[in-house]
Amino acid sequence: MNGTPQQRVTAGRALLEQVWNENPIFRQVLGICSALAVTNLVFNTTLMCLGLIWTTTMSSLTVSLLRTITPKRIRIMVQILIVAVYVIVVDIVFRAFFFETHSQIAAYVGLIITNCIVLGRLEAFANKNKPFPATMDGLGAGLGYSAILMAVAVVREVLGFGTLLKGTAWAVQVLPLSENAVWWRQWTIMVMPPGAFFVLAMAVWAAKAWAMRRDGERAAAATGGAS
Amino acid sequence: MMAQAKKSPTYVLLYAAVVSTLFTAGIMALHAATRDIVERNERLFEQKAIVELFGLGDVETLSDTEIVELYENRAYLFDDVVDPETGQSHKVYVAVDEKNHLIGYAFSVSGTGFWARIDGYMAVTPDLNKVMGITFLQHQETPGLGGRITERTWRQKFVGLNVSPNPDGQFIYIGGQAPQADSPRASRHVDAISGATGTITALDRFLNEQIPMFRRLEEELLSKHVTKIPF
């Protein structure tokens, strides 16, 4: 903010930066692709987010641990290999324990490998920082991504299906089915990928507006104090 | 010294080889460790679908072991029934009741959906004229739209459908305007899923294409295979 060269980042700082100030979706607008595809059911989104948190955290840790012995020339290859390994682990675990959900989200789980957030954090942070801050940075990026995705998923599932946690034992009907109510029609668009564009865009808008107002107030307070 | 060594091609190659081997080994170990669970899941998924398809029991309330037991006692799989017309082999399930009387056949049906291939089974009565049920085991249709073909409430609409040969060549009609009650089409019509036009058109096309195959496969089945079943 104040233009000084980058300082050593503490672990807690790295985590918070990723969750909020540098939120991958709001501030960096990364990883939007999977945000569009899997967010129409809260349960599917939860699994997807857990997969991403695991991948960003573990690959940041591994890349950081190997950073002093990895030749610079092949570092991207090594990073992709590491990410791919953790994603395959996610795929195998989901296949074994969440068989039916896995069949719906398998394609997107595989795509975590190419998720810009993961490689972005590895190149920008894990590559040049110690393991603990790197792990926290990866965890923060995963949590920051998940917070937004979960919010989008709740809106989409409630408006699109009228339910919450559909497909699980805890499913609740929040809004009635179109067949049973005269005052409510399900928003089919929320079920389809374009629905995510609208919800996500509005969420980014709201968050940016809020952050800008806050920054403006701080700036005003700073100048006010100086005079 | 270290920086120098890291640049040598030998180090780079060796490093790449060691890292790849280690990580791949880890994945293989995990894969091997979960293989049994995954295979059991896949088998159970299909067995559950078959039990539901023939109405052998209520899969919602039965435990996994009860489902497997029902499947093993009442359903028989023939996985290489050859269609004499195309030379392709198909999977066919035969189901019996408690007294070992034949209750129906389930023929594998598949085709290209709106996004990708759809695989499933259609069960029909022994005279091949009435649908007992339909199920889809694999598809990539849009969740909430075409993906709803897997929902029980929609699949239930196929139960009792007339699939006997039809003078106008089409066996069933999925979607389109609902026919009058006295129309010959009334017993062959299923309501579409609103908004899932692509999936419905695809289903209508490949199911109608494959229903005539049932008769050819049944003939093959009766002449060669079903002697294994204690009717």
Short mmCIF file of C-alpha atoms in Angstrom, two decimals:
data_model
loop_
_atom_site.label_atom_id
_atom_site.label_comp_id
_atom_site.label_asym_id
_atom_site.label_seq_id
_atom_site.Cartn_x
_atom_site.Cartn_y
_atom_site.Cartn_z
CA MET A 1 0.00 0.00 0.00
CA ASN A 2 2.68 2.48 1.03
CA GLY A 3 5.02 1.57 -1.77
CA THR A 4 7.81 -0.04 0.27
CA PRO A 5 9.49 -3.08 -1.28
CA GLN A 6 7.95 -6.45 -0.44
CA GLN A 7 8.65 -7.47 3.14
CA ARG A 8 9.04 -10.92 4.62
CA VAL A 9 5.53 -12.22 4.90
CA THR A 10 4.45 -13.96 8.08
CA ALA A 11 2.33 -17.08 7.87
CA GLY A 12 -0.76 -15.51 9.41
CA ARG A 13 -0.45 -12.52 7.14
CA ALA A 14 -0.14 -14.77 4.07
CA LEU A 15 -3.30 -16.62 5.06
CA LEU A 16 -5.35 -13.47 5.62
CA GLU A 17 -4.13 -11.78 2.46
CA GLN A 18 -5.34 -14.72 0.40
CA VAL A 19 -8.65 -15.14 2.16
CA TRP A 20 -9.66 -11.52 1.86
CA ASN A 21 -7.39 -8.74 0.58
CA GLU A 22 -6.03 -10.73 -2.34
CA ASN A 23 -8.97 -13.11 -2.62
CA PRO A 24 -8.31 -15.22 -5.71
CA ILE A 25 -11.79 -14.72 -7.09
CA PHE A 26 -12.64 -11.15 -6.07
CA ARG A 27 -9.30 -9.46 -6.40
CA GLN A 28 -7.34 -11.62 -8.79
CA VAL A 29 -10.33 -13.03 -10.72
CA LEU A 30 -8.68 -16.42 -11.05
CA GLY A 31 -10.24 -19.86 -11.09
CA ILE A 32 -13.55 -18.61 -12.40
CA CYS A 33 -14.01 -21.60 -14.71
CA SER A 34 -14.72 -24.15 -12.01
CA ALA A 35 -16.69 -21.54 -10.06
CA LEU A 36 -19.18 -21.51 -12.92
CA ALA A 37 -19.44 -25.21 -13.43
CA VAL A 38 -19.93 -26.83 -10.06
CA THR A 39 -21.79 -24.27 -8.01
CA ASN A 40 -25.40 -25.28 -8.60
CA LEU A 41 -25.50 -27.74 -5.70
CA VAL A 42 -24.07 -26.97 -2.28
CA PHE A 43 -22.89 -30.52 -1.60
CA ASN A 44 -21.01 -30.84 -4.90
CA THR A 45 -19.47 -27.42 -4.27
CA THR A 46 -18.36 -28.45 -0.79
CA LEU A 47 -16.52 -31.46 -2.16
CA MET A 48 -14.99 -29.36 -4.94
CA CYS A 49 -13.80 -26.76 -2.41
CA LEU A 50 -12.31 -29.40 -0.12
CA GLY A 51 -10.47 -30.79 -3.13
CA LEU A 52 -9.12 -27.37 -4.01
CA ILE A 53 -8.12 -26.48 -0.44
CA TRP A 54 -6.25 -29.77 -0.15
CA THR A 55 -4.52 -29.22 -3.50
CA THR A 56 -3.43 -25.60 -2.92
CA THR A 57 -2.25 -26.32 0.62
CA MET A 58 -0.36 -29.52 -0.05
CA SER A 59 1.21 -28.43 -3.30
CA SER A 60 2.34 -25.13 -1.76
CA LEU A 61 3.96 -27.07 1.07
CA THR A 62 5.63 -29.54 -1.28
CA VAL A 63 6.86 -26.91 -3.73
CA SER A 64 8.26 -24.88 -0.84
CA LEU A 65 10.03 -27.90 0.64
CA LEU A 66 11.63 -28.71 -2.70
CA ARG A 67 12.37 -25.10 -3.64
CA THR A 68 16.09 -25.14 -2.89
CA ILE A 69 16.84 -28.36 -4.75
CA THR A 70 14.54 -27.88 -7.78
CA PRO A 71 16.41 -26.68 -10.89
CA LYS A 72 14.86 -23.38 -12.04
CA ARG A 73 14.65 -24.58 -15.63
CA ILE A 74 12.21 -27.39 -14.90
CA ARG A 75 10.36 -25.83 -11.96
CA ILE A 76 7.05 -25.46 -13.83
CA MET A 77 7.16 -29.08 -14.89
CA VAL A 78 7.82 -30.12 -11.30
CA GLN A 79 5.02 -27.87 -10.03
CA ILE A 80 2.51 -29.32 -12.48
CA LEU A 81 3.59 -32.82 -11.51
CA ILE A 82 3.06 -32.03 -7.83
CA VAL A 83 -0.35 -30.47 -8.46
CA ALA A 84 -1.40 -33.39 -10.65
CA VAL A 85 -0.42 -35.87 -7.95
CA TYR A 86 -2.54 -34.15 -5.30
CA VAL A 87 -5.47 -33.82 -7.67
CA ILE A 88 -5.34 -37.52 -8.52
CA VAL A 89 -5.32 -38.24 -4.79
CA VAL A 90 -8.54 -36.18 -4.49
CA ASP A 91 -10.05 -38.03 -7.45
CA ILE A 92 -9.23 -41.44 -5.99
CA VAL A 93 -10.56 -40.54 -2.54
CA PHE A 94 -13.83 -39.13 -3.94
CA ARG A 95 -14.27 -42.17 -6.16
CA ALA A 96 -13.87 -44.43 -3.16
CA PHE A 97 -16.01 -42.54 -0.65
CA PHE A 98 -18.43 -40.29 -2.57
CA PHE A 99 -19.13 -42.48 -5.56
CA GLU A 100 -22.32 -40.86 -6.82
CA THR A 101 -21.17 -37.26 -6.42
CA HIS A 102 -17.88 -38.19 -7.99
CA SER A 103 -19.67 -39.29 -11.14
CA GLN A 104 -21.12 -35.76 -11.42
CA ILE A 105 -18.05 -33.67 -10.67
CA ALA A 106 -15.23 -35.94 -11.87
CA ALA A 107 -14.54 -33.79 -14.94
CA TYR A 108 -14.12 -30.66 -12.82
CA VAL A 109 -11.98 -32.35 -10.20
CA GLY A 110 -9.50 -33.22 -12.95
CA LEU A 111 -9.54 -29.60 -14.05
CA ILE A 112 -8.20 -28.43 -10.66
CA ILE A 113 -4.80 -29.25 -12.17
CA THR A 114 -5.18 -26.37 -14.59
CA ASN A 115 -6.85 -24.07 -12.06
CA CYS A 116 -4.97 -20.78 -12.30
CA ILE A 117 -5.11 -20.22 -8.54
CA VAL A 118 -2.96 -23.25 -7.78
CA LEU A 119 -0.11 -22.58 -10.17
CA GLY A 120 -0.38 -18.85 -9.50
CA ARG A 121 0.29 -19.28 -5.77
CA LEU A 122 3.08 -21.77 -6.40
CA GLU A 123 4.92 -19.42 -8.76
CA ALA A 124 4.20 -16.24 -6.84
CA PHE A 125 4.73 -17.45 -3.30
CA ALA A 126 5.53 -21.07 -2.45
CA ASN A 127 8.49 -21.04 -4.80
CA LYS A 128 10.34 -18.40 -2.79
CA ASN A 129 9.07 -18.76 0.78
CA LYS A 130 9.60 -21.10 3.71
CA PRO A 131 7.26 -24.10 4.11
CA PHE A 132 5.06 -22.78 6.91
CA PRO A 133 4.14 -19.41 5.35
CA ALA A 134 3.78 -21.17 1.97
CA THR A 135 1.34 -23.70 3.44
CA MET A 136 -0.69 -20.91 5.01
CA ASP A 137 -0.69 -18.99 1.74
CA GLY A 138 -1.98 -22.06 -0.11
CA LEU A 139 -4.58 -22.73 2.58
CA GLY A 140 -5.67 -19.09 2.42
CA ALA A 141 -6.07 -19.19 -1.35
CA GLY A 142 -8.15 -22.36 -1.05
CA LEU A 143 -10.32 -20.92 1.73
CA GLY A 144 -10.75 -17.62 -0.11
CA TYR A 145 -11.89 -19.46 -3.21
CA SER A 146 -14.20 -21.71 -1.21
CA ALA A 147 -15.89 -18.90 0.70
CA ILE A 148 -17.03 -17.30 -2.54
CA LEU A 149 -17.99 -20.56 -4.19
CA MET A 150 -20.07 -21.65 -1.22
CA ALA A 151 -21.92 -18.33 -1.20
CA VAL A 152 -22.63 -18.61 -4.93
CA ALA A 153 -23.74 -22.22 -4.50
CA VAL A 154 -26.22 -21.37 -1.76
CA VAL A 155 -27.85 -18.67 -3.92
CA ARG A 156 -27.94 -20.91 -6.99
CA GLU A 157 -29.29 -23.99 -5.25
CA VAL A 158 -31.99 -22.11 -3.35
CA LEU A 159 -33.21 -20.18 -6.39
CA GLY A 160 -32.65 -22.98 -8.92
CA PHE A 161 -33.85 -26.06 -7.06
CA GLY A 162 -35.51 -24.53 -4.00
CA THR A 163 -33.41 -26.81 -1.79
CA LEU A 164 -30.28 -26.80 0.33
CA LEU A 165 -27.85 -29.73 0.48
CA LYS A 166 -29.88 -31.66 -2.10
CA GLY A 167 -28.49 -35.14 -2.65
CA THR A 168 -27.53 -35.64 0.99
CA ALA A 169 -29.25 -36.87 4.14
CA TRP A 170 -29.59 -33.27 5.36
CA ALA A 171 -31.49 -31.96 2.33
CA VAL A 172 -34.07 -29.27 3.13
CA GLN A 173 -36.72 -27.82 0.87
CA VAL A 174 -36.34 -24.06 1.37
CA LEU A 175 -38.67 -22.88 -1.37
CA PRO A 176 -41.59 -24.92 -2.72
CA LEU A 177 -41.46 -26.75 -6.05
CA SER A 178 -43.08 -24.91 -8.94
CA GLU A 179 -45.71 -27.63 -9.19
CA ASN A 180 -46.88 -26.96 -5.62
CA ALA A 181 -46.92 -23.17 -5.43
CA VAL A 182 -48.55 -20.36 -7.34
CA TRP A 183 -46.27 -17.63 -6.02
CA TRP A 184 -42.95 -19.23 -6.79
CA ARG A 185 -41.26 -20.46 -9.95
CA GLN A 186 -37.81 -22.05 -9.87
CA TRP A 187 -35.17 -20.07 -11.71
CA THR A 188 -33.95 -22.58 -14.27
CA ILE A 189 -31.14 -20.23 -15.28
CA MET A 190 -29.60 -20.65 -11.82
CA VAL A 191 -29.17 -24.34 -12.49
CA MET A 192 -27.32 -23.69 -15.74
CA PRO A 193 -23.77 -22.30 -15.99
CA PRO A 194 -24.94 -18.79 -17.06
CA GLY A 195 -26.63 -18.47 -13.65
CA ALA A 196 -23.19 -18.46 -12.06
CA PHE A 197 -22.09 -15.55 -14.26
CA PHE A 198 -24.83 -13.36 -12.83
CA VAL A 199 -24.42 -14.40 -9.21
CA LEU A 200 -20.64 -14.26 -9.31
CA ALA A 201 -20.55 -10.92 -11.09
CA MET A 202 -22.92 -9.41 -8.55
CA ALA A 203 -20.91 -10.86 -5.67
CA VAL A 204 -17.67 -9.43 -7.08
CA TRP A 205 -19.40 -6.08 -7.58
CA ALA A 206 -20.69 -5.99 -4.00
CA ALA A 207 -17.35 -7.01 -2.51
CA LYS A 208 -15.41 -4.50 -4.60
CA ALA A 209 -17.80 -1.68 -3.77
CA TRP A 210 -17.48 -2.50 -0.09
CA ALA A 211 -13.68 -2.70 -0.23
CA MET A 212 -13.44 0.57 -2.17
CA ARG A 213 -15.68 2.39 0.27
CA ARG A 214 -13.61 1.11 3.18
CA ASP A 215 -10.37 2.17 1.51
CA GLY A 216 -11.89 5.58 0.79
CA GLU A 217 -12.92 6.01 4.44
CA ARG A 218 -9.47 5.05 5.62
CA ALA A 219 -7.85 7.50 3.25
CA ALA A 220 -10.23 10.23 4.42
CA ALA A 221 -9.49 9.41 8.07
CA ALA A 222 -5.73 9.53 7.37
CA THR A 223 -5.83 12.92 5.71
CA GLY A 224 -8.26 14.21 8.34
CA GLY A 225 -5.84 13.18 11.11
CA ALA A 226 -2.91 14.88 9.41
CA SER A 227 -4.50 18.26 8.98
CA MET B 1 28.73 -24.76 -5.84
CA MET B 2 25.16 -26.00 -5.35
CA ALA B 3 23.84 -23.46 -7.86
CA GLN B 4 26.39 -24.70 -10.37
CA ALA B 5 25.48 -28.33 -9.85
CA LYS B 6 21.76 -27.55 -10.22
CA LYS B 7 22.37 -26.29 -13.73
CA SER B 8 24.09 -29.40 -15.03
CA PRO B 9 21.90 -31.39 -17.42
CA THR B 10 22.64 -34.58 -15.53
CA TYR B 11 21.26 -33.11 -12.33
CA VAL B 12 18.16 -31.78 -14.09
CA LEU B 13 17.40 -35.11 -15.70
CA LEU B 14 18.11 -37.09 -12.59
CA TYR B 15 16.00 -34.77 -10.47
CA ALA B 16 13.06 -34.99 -12.91
CA ALA B 17 13.32 -38.79 -12.97
CA VAL B 18 13.52 -39.17 -9.20
CA VAL B 19 10.67 -36.76 -8.47
CA SER B 20 8.38 -38.33 -11.09
CA THR B 21 9.08 -41.84 -9.89
CA LEU B 22 8.47 -41.02 -6.25
CA PHE B 23 5.18 -39.23 -6.85
CA THR B 24 3.91 -41.81 -9.30
CA ALA B 25 4.71 -44.55 -6.85
CA GLY B 26 2.66 -42.74 -4.22
CA ILE B 27 -0.34 -42.52 -6.53
CA MET B 28 -0.06 -46.17 -7.50
CA ALA B 29 0.01 -47.19 -3.87
CA LEU B 30 -3.12 -45.17 -3.08
CA HIS B 31 -4.85 -46.52 -6.17
CA ALA B 32 -4.05 -50.09 -5.18
CA ALA B 33 -5.22 -49.46 -1.63
CA THR B 34 -8.65 -48.18 -2.71
CA ARG B 35 -9.21 -50.47 -5.69
CA ASP B 36 -11.43 -52.91 -3.80
CA ILE B 37 -13.66 -50.14 -2.41
CA VAL B 38 -14.01 -48.51 -5.82
CA GLU B 39 -14.88 -51.80 -7.51
CA ARG B 40 -17.41 -52.61 -4.82
CA ASN B 41 -18.98 -49.16 -5.24
CA GLU B 42 -19.26 -49.61 -8.99
CA ARG B 43 -20.79 -53.06 -8.65
CA LEU B 44 -23.21 -51.93 -5.96
CA PHE B 45 -24.27 -48.94 -8.06
CA GLU B 46 -25.25 -51.20 -10.95
CA GLN B 47 -26.82 -53.85 -8.71
CA LYS B 48 -28.92 -51.21 -6.99
CA ALA B 49 -30.07 -49.92 -10.37
CA ILE B 50 -31.04 -53.42 -11.54
CA VAL B 51 -32.93 -54.25 -8.33
CA GLU B 52 -34.89 -51.01 -8.70
CA LEU B 53 -35.40 -51.48 -12.43
CA PHE B 54 -37.20 -54.82 -12.05
CA GLY B 55 -38.95 -53.66 -8.88
CA LEU B 56 -37.34 -56.48 -6.88
CA GLY B 57 -37.28 -54.30 -3.76
CA ASP B 58 -37.27 -50.74 -2.48
CA VAL B 59 -33.67 -49.60 -2.83
CA GLU B 60 -34.31 -46.54 -0.67
CA THR B 61 -34.97 -48.60 2.44
CA LEU B 62 -32.97 -51.80 1.83
CA SER B 63 -29.45 -52.08 3.19
CA ASP B 64 -26.53 -52.66 0.85
CA THR B 65 -26.21 -56.31 1.84
CA GLU B 66 -29.94 -56.90 1.25
CA ILE B 67 -29.63 -55.35 -2.20
CA VAL B 68 -26.69 -57.56 -3.10
CA GLU B 69 -28.59 -60.60 -1.83
CA LEU B 70 -31.69 -59.76 -3.89
CA TYR B 71 -29.55 -59.14 -6.94
CA GLU B 72 -27.69 -62.40 -6.57
CA ASN B 73 -30.82 -64.48 -6.10
CA ARG B 74 -33.11 -62.88 -8.64
CA ALA B 75 -31.08 -61.33 -11.48
CA TYR B 76 -28.83 -62.96 -14.04
CA LEU B 77 -26.41 -61.08 -16.25
CA PHE B 78 -25.57 -62.16 -19.79
CA ASP B 79 -22.85 -59.85 -20.99
CA ASP B 80 -22.22 -61.16 -24.49
CA VAL B 81 -25.55 -61.53 -26.24
CA VAL B 82 -24.78 -60.98 -29.92
CA ASP B 83 -27.16 -59.02 -32.12
CA PRO B 84 -27.33 -61.14 -35.31
CA GLU B 85 -27.94 -58.03 -37.41
CA THR B 86 -24.97 -55.94 -36.32
CA GLY B 87 -22.68 -58.58 -34.83
CA GLN B 88 -22.25 -56.45 -31.70
CA SER B 89 -22.52 -57.95 -28.25
CA HIS B 90 -24.83 -56.45 -25.64
CA LYS B 91 -25.48 -56.82 -21.93
CA VAL B 92 -28.82 -58.27 -20.96
CA TYR B 93 -30.19 -58.92 -17.46
CA VAL B 94 -32.86 -61.55 -16.83
CA ALA B 95 -34.93 -61.34 -13.64
CA VAL B 96 -37.06 -63.96 -11.91
CA ASP B 97 -39.57 -63.83 -9.05
CA GLU B 98 -39.37 -65.77 -5.76
CA LYS B 99 -40.67 -68.91 -7.51
CA ASN B 100 -38.10 -68.60 -10.27
CA HIS B 101 -40.60 -67.51 -12.88
CA LEU B 102 -39.29 -65.17 -15.52
CA ILE B 103 -40.48 -61.61 -14.87
CA GLY B 104 -38.58 -59.66 -17.50
CA TYR B 105 -35.48 -58.65 -19.37
CA ALA B 106 -33.33 -55.52 -19.10
CA PHE B 107 -31.51 -54.61 -22.28
CA SER B 108 -28.62 -52.16 -22.33
CA VAL B 109 -29.48 -48.98 -24.22
CA SER B 110 -27.01 -46.25 -25.09
CA GLY B 111 -26.51 -43.33 -27.39
CA THR B 112 -25.19 -39.81 -27.66
CA GLY B 113 -26.96 -37.39 -25.37
CA PHE B 114 -26.79 -33.61 -25.52
CA TRP B 115 -23.20 -33.49 -24.21
CA ALA B 116 -21.87 -37.02 -24.28
CA ARG B 117 -22.74 -40.70 -24.27
CA ILE B 118 -25.63 -41.93 -22.13
CA ASP B 119 -25.65 -45.53 -20.91
CA GLY B 120 -28.53 -47.29 -19.28
CA TYR B 121 -30.95 -50.20 -19.22
CA MET B 122 -34.55 -50.57 -20.25
CA ALA B 123 -36.46 -53.41 -18.63
CA VAL B 124 -39.41 -54.98 -20.44
CA THR B 125 -41.91 -57.74 -19.69
CA PRO B 126 -41.22 -61.26 -21.09
CA ASP B 127 -43.49 -60.58 -24.11
CA LEU B 128 -41.36 -57.47 -24.85
CA ASN B 129 -44.45 -55.29 -25.13
CA LYS B 130 -44.41 -53.34 -21.87
CA VAL B 131 -41.75 -51.28 -20.12
CA MET B 132 -40.99 -52.30 -16.53
CA GLY B 133 -38.56 -49.48 -15.96
CA ILE B 134 -35.64 -47.51 -17.28
CA THR B 135 -32.39 -46.48 -15.64
CA PHE B 136 -29.35 -44.45 -16.67
CA LEU B 137 -26.01 -45.41 -15.22
CA GLN B 138 -23.76 -42.96 -17.02
CA HIS B 139 -24.32 -39.55 -18.53
CA GLN B 140 -22.83 -36.05 -18.65
CA GLU B 141 -26.07 -34.11 -19.12
CA THR B 142 -26.54 -30.70 -17.46
CA PRO B 143 -27.25 -31.18 -13.75
CA GLY B 144 -30.81 -30.08 -12.98
CA LEU B 145 -31.91 -30.17 -16.63
CA GLY B 146 -30.99 -33.16 -18.78
CA GLY B 147 -29.35 -34.64 -15.70
CA ARG B 148 -32.82 -35.16 -14.28
CA ILE B 149 -33.21 -38.27 -16.47
CA THR B 150 -31.71 -40.12 -13.52
CA GLU B 151 -34.42 -38.89 -11.14
CA ARG B 152 -36.80 -41.57 -10.07
CA THR B 153 -39.95 -39.47 -10.47
CA TRP B 154 -39.21 -38.89 -14.13
CA ARG B 155 -38.09 -42.45 -14.89
CA GLN B 156 -41.29 -43.74 -13.26
CA LYS B 157 -43.22 -42.26 -16.17
CA PHE B 158 -41.84 -45.01 -18.41
CA VAL B 159 -43.34 -47.79 -16.32
CA GLY B 160 -46.17 -49.50 -18.21
CA LEU B 161 -45.31 -47.82 -21.51
CA ASN B 162 -46.37 -49.73 -24.61
CA VAL B 163 -43.36 -50.72 -26.73
CA SER B 164 -45.03 -53.27 -29.00
CA PRO B 165 -44.33 -52.83 -32.73
CA ASN B 166 -46.19 -49.80 -34.06
CA PRO B 167 -47.55 -49.46 -37.63
CA ASP B 168 -46.02 -45.98 -37.98
CA GLY B 169 -42.57 -47.27 -37.07
CA GLN B 170 -42.03 -45.29 -33.88
CA PHE B 171 -42.27 -47.18 -30.59
CA ILE B 172 -42.37 -44.42 -28.01
CA TYR B 173 -42.81 -40.65 -28.06
CA ILE B 174 -40.85 -38.65 -25.50
CA GLY B 175 -41.96 -35.05 -25.23
CA GLY B 176 -44.12 -33.19 -27.70
CA GLN B 177 -47.78 -32.50 -27.21
CA ALA B 178 -49.57 -34.97 -24.96
CA PRO B 179 -51.90 -37.12 -27.10
CA GLN B 180 -55.68 -37.42 -26.53
CA ALA B 181 -56.62 -40.25 -24.18
CA ASP B 182 -58.23 -42.27 -27.00
CA SER B 183 -55.34 -41.75 -29.42
CA PRO B 184 -53.23 -44.83 -30.26
CA ARG B 185 -50.23 -42.78 -29.10
CA ALA B 186 -51.59 -42.33 -25.59
CA SER B 187 -50.01 -45.52 -24.26
CA ARG B 188 -46.66 -44.66 -25.85
CA HIS B 189 -46.16 -41.09 -24.66
CA VAL B 190 -43.85 -39.75 -21.93
CA ASP B 191 -43.73 -36.10 -20.84
CA ALA B 192 -40.46 -34.31 -21.48
CA ILE B 193 -38.39 -32.58 -18.79
CA SER B 194 -38.94 -28.88 -19.27
CA GLY B 195 -35.79 -27.15 -20.45
CA ALA B 196 -34.00 -30.39 -21.29
CA THR B 197 -34.92 -30.45 -24.97
CA GLY B 198 -31.53 -31.67 -26.24
CA THR B 199 -31.40 -34.64 -23.90
CA ILE B 200 -35.01 -35.58 -24.63
CA THR B 201 -34.57 -35.46 -28.41
CA ALA B 202 -31.49 -37.66 -28.05
CA LEU B 203 -33.30 -40.19 -25.84
CA ASP B 204 -36.29 -40.30 -28.17
CA ARG B 205 -33.96 -41.00 -31.10
CA PHE B 206 -31.73 -43.69 -29.66
CA LEU B 207 -34.41 -45.51 -27.65
CA ASN B 208 -36.63 -45.80 -30.72
CA GLU B 209 -33.64 -47.01 -32.71
CA GLN B 210 -32.77 -49.67 -30.16
CA ILE B 211 -36.15 -51.05 -29.09
CA PRO B 212 -36.38 -53.31 -32.22
CA MET B 213 -33.06 -54.82 -31.17
CA PHE B 214 -34.74 -56.27 -28.05
CA ARG B 215 -36.55 -58.90 -30.15
CA ARG B 216 -33.39 -60.01 -31.91
CA LEU B 217 -31.48 -60.23 -28.63
CA GLU B 218 -34.28 -62.12 -26.89
CA GLU B 219 -34.25 -64.76 -29.60
CA GLU B 220 -30.50 -65.13 -29.23
CA LEU B 221 -30.82 -65.25 -25.46
CA LEU B 222 -33.49 -67.94 -25.46
CA SER B 223 -31.73 -70.13 -28.00
CA LYS B 224 -28.26 -70.03 -26.44
CA HIS B 225 -28.07 -68.68 -22.95
CA VAL B 226 -30.95 -68.89 -20.54
CA THR B 227 -30.62 -72.64 -20.05
CA LYS B 228 -28.35 -71.60 -17.18
CA ILE B 229 -31.31 -70.27 -15.22
CA PRO B 230 -33.33 -72.72 -13.07
CA PHE B 231 -36.77 -71.62 -14.34
#
